[in-house]
Amino acid sequence: MIKDPYRNYAGIYDRLFDSMNKGLKLVGIRMFRPTKGMNILDVGCGTGSHLELYQRYKCNLFGIDLSPSMLNVARERLGDSAQLDLGDANEMPYEDDKFDLVISMLSLHEMSPDTRSEVLNEIKRVLKSDGRLLLIDFHPGPYEPLQGWVSKIVIFLSELAAGREHFKNYRQFMATRGIAPLLSQHQMETEKQSILAGGTFTVCLAFDRK
Ligand SMILES: C[S@@+](CC[C@H](N)C(=O)[O-])C[C@H]1O[C@@H](n2cnc3c(N)ncnc32)[C@H](O)[C@@H]1O
């Protein structure tokens, strides 16, 4: 059985990253304002802090994650307000054309290239034809002199600390220029994009060209 790579971090993940990441999530909410009754799925939902920000919009919330320890934190946080599923997002337990919005933050970069591609195909399958995909992940620069380079070094060191497989996938993601080429390879179009933190993060809203 594969070990849960987040088993030692799930309890402290939010303390380490939540304040840093919240600003990026709010940029995403401004890009696509949810409305009451929408179906929203978080792919790689982790501790549920991203879904928590969508609670106030009275949407139907769903999250899927591979890590039991991260999902336990999410279950404590969200209770019955979200359906949380343990599983690999390359094969999701949702029907076709279900979601108005799929969000995914800092998850794609840590997947192998094959899994990343399968996950994007799954996202396309479960998105409604007029649905939107909101991705937040690392951006390959160019980096601004101070903020960008400091942020890039912090990211590089945390990815290195996350383990060999994680680091290898991160390096491959960056070498292939992150989110933008991935979207076009999957016939998806960028509608809005913000590059933040001195060029180290991107918040990207996309739709399927189907
Ligand atoms: C860096 S954490 C980010 C968590 C959350 N999205 C956030 O921004 O706080 C990445 C998450 O993606 C999940 N993940 C990675 N690969 C996955 C896959 N193939 N299917 C489902 N979840 C996956 C991990 O278990 C982890 O919880």
Short mmCIF file of C-alpha atoms and ligand atoms in Angstrom, two decimals:
data_model
loop_
_atom_site.label_atom_id
_atom_site.label_comp_id
_atom_site.label_asym_id
_atom_site.label_seq_id
_atom_site.Cartn_x
_atom_site.Cartn_y
_atom_site.Cartn_z
CA MET A 1 0.00 0.00 0.00
CA ILE A 2 1.28 3.50 -0.91
CA LYS A 3 2.14 5.69 2.08
CA ASP A 4 0.31 8.98 2.47
CA PRO A 5 2.96 11.65 1.70
CA TYR A 6 1.02 14.23 3.75
CA ARG A 7 0.70 12.10 6.91
CA ASN A 8 3.28 14.19 8.81
CA TYR A 9 2.15 17.58 7.48
CA ALA A 10 -1.66 17.49 7.39
CA GLY A 11 -1.96 18.77 10.97
CA ILE A 12 0.30 21.77 10.35
CA TYR A 13 -0.38 22.42 6.65
CA ASP A 14 -2.75 25.33 7.24
CA ARG A 15 -0.49 26.94 9.83
CA LEU A 16 2.36 26.81 7.33
CA PHE A 17 0.59 27.91 4.16
CA ASP A 18 -2.93 29.25 4.75
CA SER A 19 -2.12 32.92 5.31
CA MET A 20 0.19 32.93 2.26
CA ASN A 21 -2.32 31.16 0.01
CA LYS A 22 -5.53 32.91 1.03
CA GLY A 23 -4.83 36.00 -1.10
CA LEU A 24 -4.48 33.82 -4.20
CA LYS A 25 -7.79 32.08 -3.47
CA LEU A 26 -9.55 35.44 -3.12
CA VAL A 27 -8.19 36.53 -6.50
CA GLY A 28 -9.76 33.36 -7.92
CA ILE A 29 -13.13 34.12 -6.31
CA ARG A 30 -13.07 37.62 -7.80
CA MET A 31 -12.36 36.10 -11.24
CA PHE A 32 -15.38 33.82 -11.03
CA ARG A 33 -18.09 34.77 -8.53
CA PRO A 34 -20.10 31.67 -7.60
CA THR A 35 -23.86 31.94 -7.33
CA LYS A 36 -26.32 30.05 -5.13
CA GLY A 37 -26.94 26.41 -6.07
CA MET A 38 -23.87 25.96 -8.25
CA ASN A 39 -22.02 22.64 -8.10
CA ILE A 40 -18.37 23.26 -7.23
CA LEU A 41 -15.62 20.64 -7.09
CA ASP A 42 -12.16 21.10 -5.56
CA VAL A 43 -9.62 18.67 -7.09
CA GLY A 44 -6.86 17.96 -4.57
CA CYS A 45 -8.91 19.73 -1.90
CA GLY A 46 -6.36 19.01 0.86
CA THR A 47 -7.49 20.38 4.23
CA GLY A 48 -10.62 22.00 2.76
CA SER A 49 -9.55 25.60 3.35
CA HIS A 50 -10.27 26.55 -0.27
CA LEU A 51 -13.78 25.04 -0.22
CA GLU A 52 -14.43 26.81 3.09
CA LEU A 53 -14.21 30.16 1.28
CA TYR A 54 -17.02 29.04 -1.05
CA GLN A 55 -19.41 28.11 1.80
CA ARG A 56 -20.89 31.61 2.02
CA TYR A 57 -22.16 31.41 -1.59
CA LYS A 58 -24.56 28.57 -0.72
CA CYS A 59 -23.24 26.28 -3.42
CA ASN A 60 -23.11 22.46 -3.44
CA LEU A 61 -19.53 21.71 -2.50
CA PHE A 62 -17.48 18.64 -3.42
CA GLY A 63 -13.84 17.78 -2.82
CA ILE A 64 -11.62 14.88 -3.81
CA ASP A 65 -8.16 14.07 -2.50
CA LEU A 66 -5.72 11.18 -2.48
CA SER A 67 -4.46 11.80 1.05
CA PRO A 68 -6.50 10.35 3.96
CA SER A 69 -4.74 12.62 6.47
CA MET A 70 -5.48 15.82 4.51
CA LEU A 71 -9.07 14.70 3.96
CA ASN A 72 -9.52 14.05 7.72
CA VAL A 73 -8.64 17.69 8.40
CA ALA A 74 -11.07 18.76 5.65
CA ARG A 75 -13.84 16.61 7.18
CA GLU A 76 -13.37 18.22 10.58
CA ARG A 77 -13.39 21.66 9.03
CA LEU A 78 -16.34 21.29 6.65
CA GLY A 79 -18.56 18.73 8.37
CA ASP A 80 -21.68 18.03 6.34
CA SER A 81 -21.36 21.16 4.24
CA ALA A 82 -19.32 19.37 1.55
CA GLN A 83 -19.16 15.89 0.02
CA LEU A 84 -15.55 14.79 0.42
CA ASP A 85 -14.24 11.78 -1.47
CA LEU A 86 -11.01 9.90 -0.94
CA GLY A 87 -9.54 8.96 -4.31
CA ASP A 88 -7.34 9.70 -7.25
CA ALA A 89 -8.68 12.53 -9.39
CA ASN A 90 -7.63 10.62 -12.52
CA GLU A 91 -10.82 8.58 -12.02
CA MET A 92 -13.50 10.60 -10.29
CA PRO A 93 -16.79 9.27 -8.94
CA TYR A 94 -18.90 12.04 -10.49
CA GLU A 95 -21.25 11.99 -13.44
CA ASP A 96 -20.51 13.78 -16.71
CA ASP A 97 -21.43 17.50 -16.99
CA LYS A 98 -22.06 17.93 -13.26
CA PHE A 99 -20.01 20.96 -12.22
CA ASP A 100 -20.36 24.67 -12.88
CA LEU A 101 -16.91 25.28 -11.47
CA VAL A 102 -13.90 23.05 -10.82
CA ILE A 103 -11.13 24.57 -8.73
CA SER A 104 -7.69 23.13 -8.13
CA MET A 105 -4.90 24.78 -6.21
CA LEU A 106 -1.27 23.62 -5.98
CA SER A 107 -2.19 20.06 -6.93
CA LEU A 108 -1.33 19.68 -10.61
CA HIS A 109 2.37 20.46 -10.16
CA GLU A 110 2.86 17.50 -7.83
CA MET A 111 1.26 14.91 -10.14
CA SER A 112 3.23 12.86 -12.66
CA PRO A 113 2.81 14.11 -16.25
CA ASP A 114 0.55 11.14 -17.11
CA THR A 115 -1.68 11.62 -14.06
CA ARG A 116 -1.86 15.38 -14.71
CA SER A 117 -3.12 14.74 -18.21
CA GLU A 118 -5.65 12.12 -17.05
CA VAL A 119 -6.89 14.50 -14.34
CA LEU A 120 -7.43 17.27 -16.88
CA ASN A 121 -9.42 14.87 -19.06
CA GLU A 122 -11.52 13.92 -16.03
CA ILE A 123 -12.09 17.57 -15.18
CA LYS A 124 -13.29 18.17 -18.75
CA ARG A 125 -15.65 15.22 -18.45
CA VAL A 126 -17.31 16.41 -15.25
CA LEU A 127 -17.50 20.11 -16.24
CA LYS A 128 -20.75 21.40 -17.70
CA SER A 129 -20.38 22.70 -21.25
CA ASP A 130 -20.57 26.29 -19.95
CA GLY A 131 -18.55 25.44 -16.80
CA ARG A 132 -15.27 27.01 -15.75
CA LEU A 133 -11.97 25.66 -14.45
CA LEU A 134 -10.04 27.78 -11.94
CA LEU A 135 -6.42 26.73 -11.54
CA ILE A 136 -3.94 28.21 -9.07
CA ASP A 137 -0.38 26.93 -9.27
CA PHE A 138 3.27 27.85 -9.69
CA HIS A 139 4.24 30.08 -12.59
CA PRO A 140 7.53 29.73 -14.47
CA GLY A 141 8.41 33.45 -14.37
CA PRO A 142 9.95 35.77 -15.42
CA TYR A 143 10.51 36.68 -11.77
CA GLU A 144 10.62 40.22 -10.41
CA PRO A 145 13.95 41.12 -8.79
CA LEU A 146 13.21 40.87 -5.10
CA GLN A 147 9.76 39.47 -4.32
CA GLY A 148 9.83 37.03 -7.22
CA TRP A 149 13.24 35.56 -6.49
CA VAL A 150 12.67 35.28 -2.72
CA SER A 151 9.33 33.57 -3.34
CA LYS A 152 10.90 31.28 -6.00
CA ILE A 153 13.64 30.17 -3.55
CA VAL A 154 11.11 29.47 -0.76
CA ILE A 155 8.99 27.42 -3.19
CA PHE A 156 12.03 25.52 -4.51
CA LEU A 157 13.12 24.57 -0.98
CA SER A 158 9.62 23.47 0.11
CA GLU A 159 9.25 21.35 -3.02
CA LEU A 160 12.66 19.81 -2.37
CA ALA A 161 11.59 18.98 1.20
CA ALA A 162 8.38 17.36 -0.06
CA GLY A 163 10.20 14.24 -1.28
CA ARG A 164 11.89 12.89 -4.40
CA GLU A 165 8.80 12.05 -6.47
CA HIS A 166 7.06 15.33 -5.60
CA PHE A 167 10.19 17.33 -6.48
CA LYS A 168 10.66 15.47 -9.78
CA ASN A 169 7.08 16.24 -10.81
CA TYR A 170 7.41 19.89 -9.76
CA ARG A 171 10.60 20.25 -11.86
CA GLN A 172 8.89 18.67 -14.87
CA PHE A 173 5.86 20.96 -14.44
CA MET A 174 8.10 24.03 -14.37
CA ALA A 175 10.30 22.86 -17.24
CA THR A 176 7.19 22.44 -19.42
CA ARG A 177 6.07 25.98 -18.47
CA GLY A 178 3.27 25.20 -16.01
CA ILE A 179 -0.43 25.63 -16.61
CA ALA A 180 -0.75 27.46 -19.94
CA PRO A 181 0.64 24.73 -22.27
CA LEU A 182 -1.23 22.09 -20.29
CA LEU A 183 -4.52 23.85 -20.95
CA SER A 184 -3.92 24.22 -24.67
CA GLN A 185 -2.84 20.55 -24.96
CA HIS A 186 -6.27 19.70 -23.54
CA GLN A 187 -8.18 22.06 -25.86
CA MET A 188 -8.95 24.46 -23.05
CA GLU A 189 -8.84 28.24 -23.40
CA THR A 190 -7.68 30.79 -20.84
CA GLU A 191 -10.32 33.40 -20.19
CA LYS A 192 -8.63 35.39 -17.41
CA GLN A 193 -5.22 35.18 -15.80
CA SER A 194 -3.32 36.93 -13.00
CA ILE A 195 0.39 36.47 -12.40
CA LEU A 196 1.18 37.17 -8.75
CA ALA A 197 3.89 37.12 -6.07
CA GLY A 198 6.55 38.54 -8.39
CA GLY A 199 5.86 36.01 -11.16
CA THR A 200 5.80 32.84 -9.05
CA PHE A 201 2.06 32.08 -9.00
CA THR A 202 -0.69 32.11 -11.57
CA VAL A 203 -4.44 32.22 -11.08
CA CYS A 204 -6.08 31.11 -14.28
CA LEU A 205 -9.73 30.81 -15.31
CA ALA A 206 -10.34 28.55 -18.30
CA PHE A 207 -13.12 26.86 -20.26
CA ASP A 208 -13.32 23.85 -22.53
CA ARG A 209 -13.38 24.61 -26.26
CA LYS A 210 -15.68 21.57 -26.88
C1 LIG B 1 -0.10 21.06 -1.96
S1 LIG B 1 -1.60 20.28 -1.50
C2 LIG B 1 -2.77 21.57 -1.82
C3 LIG B 1 -4.07 21.37 -1.11
C4 LIG B 1 -5.14 22.44 -1.37
N1 LIG B 1 -5.55 22.44 -2.77
C5 LIG B 1 -4.66 23.79 -0.95
O1 LIG B 1 -4.36 24.61 -1.81
O2 LIG B 1 -4.58 24.03 0.27
C6 LIG B 1 -1.87 19.17 -2.87
C7 LIG B 1 -3.01 18.21 -2.64
O3 LIG B 1 -3.28 17.51 -3.85
C8 LIG B 1 -3.57 16.18 -3.52
N2 LIG B 1 -3.34 15.33 -4.70
C9 LIG B 1 -2.18 15.11 -5.35
N3 LIG B 1 -2.35 14.27 -6.38
C10 LIG B 1 -3.67 13.94 -6.38
C11 LIG B 1 -4.47 13.08 -7.22
N4 LIG B 1 -3.94 12.41 -8.23
N5 LIG B 1 -5.78 12.99 -6.92
C12 LIG B 1 -6.33 13.66 -5.86
N6 LIG B 1 -5.62 14.47 -5.06
C13 LIG B 1 -4.30 14.61 -5.31
C14 LIG B 1 -2.63 15.87 -2.35
O4 LIG B 1 -3.03 14.73 -1.62
C15 LIG B 1 -2.71 17.18 -1.57
O5 LIG B 1 -3.72 17.17 -0.61
#
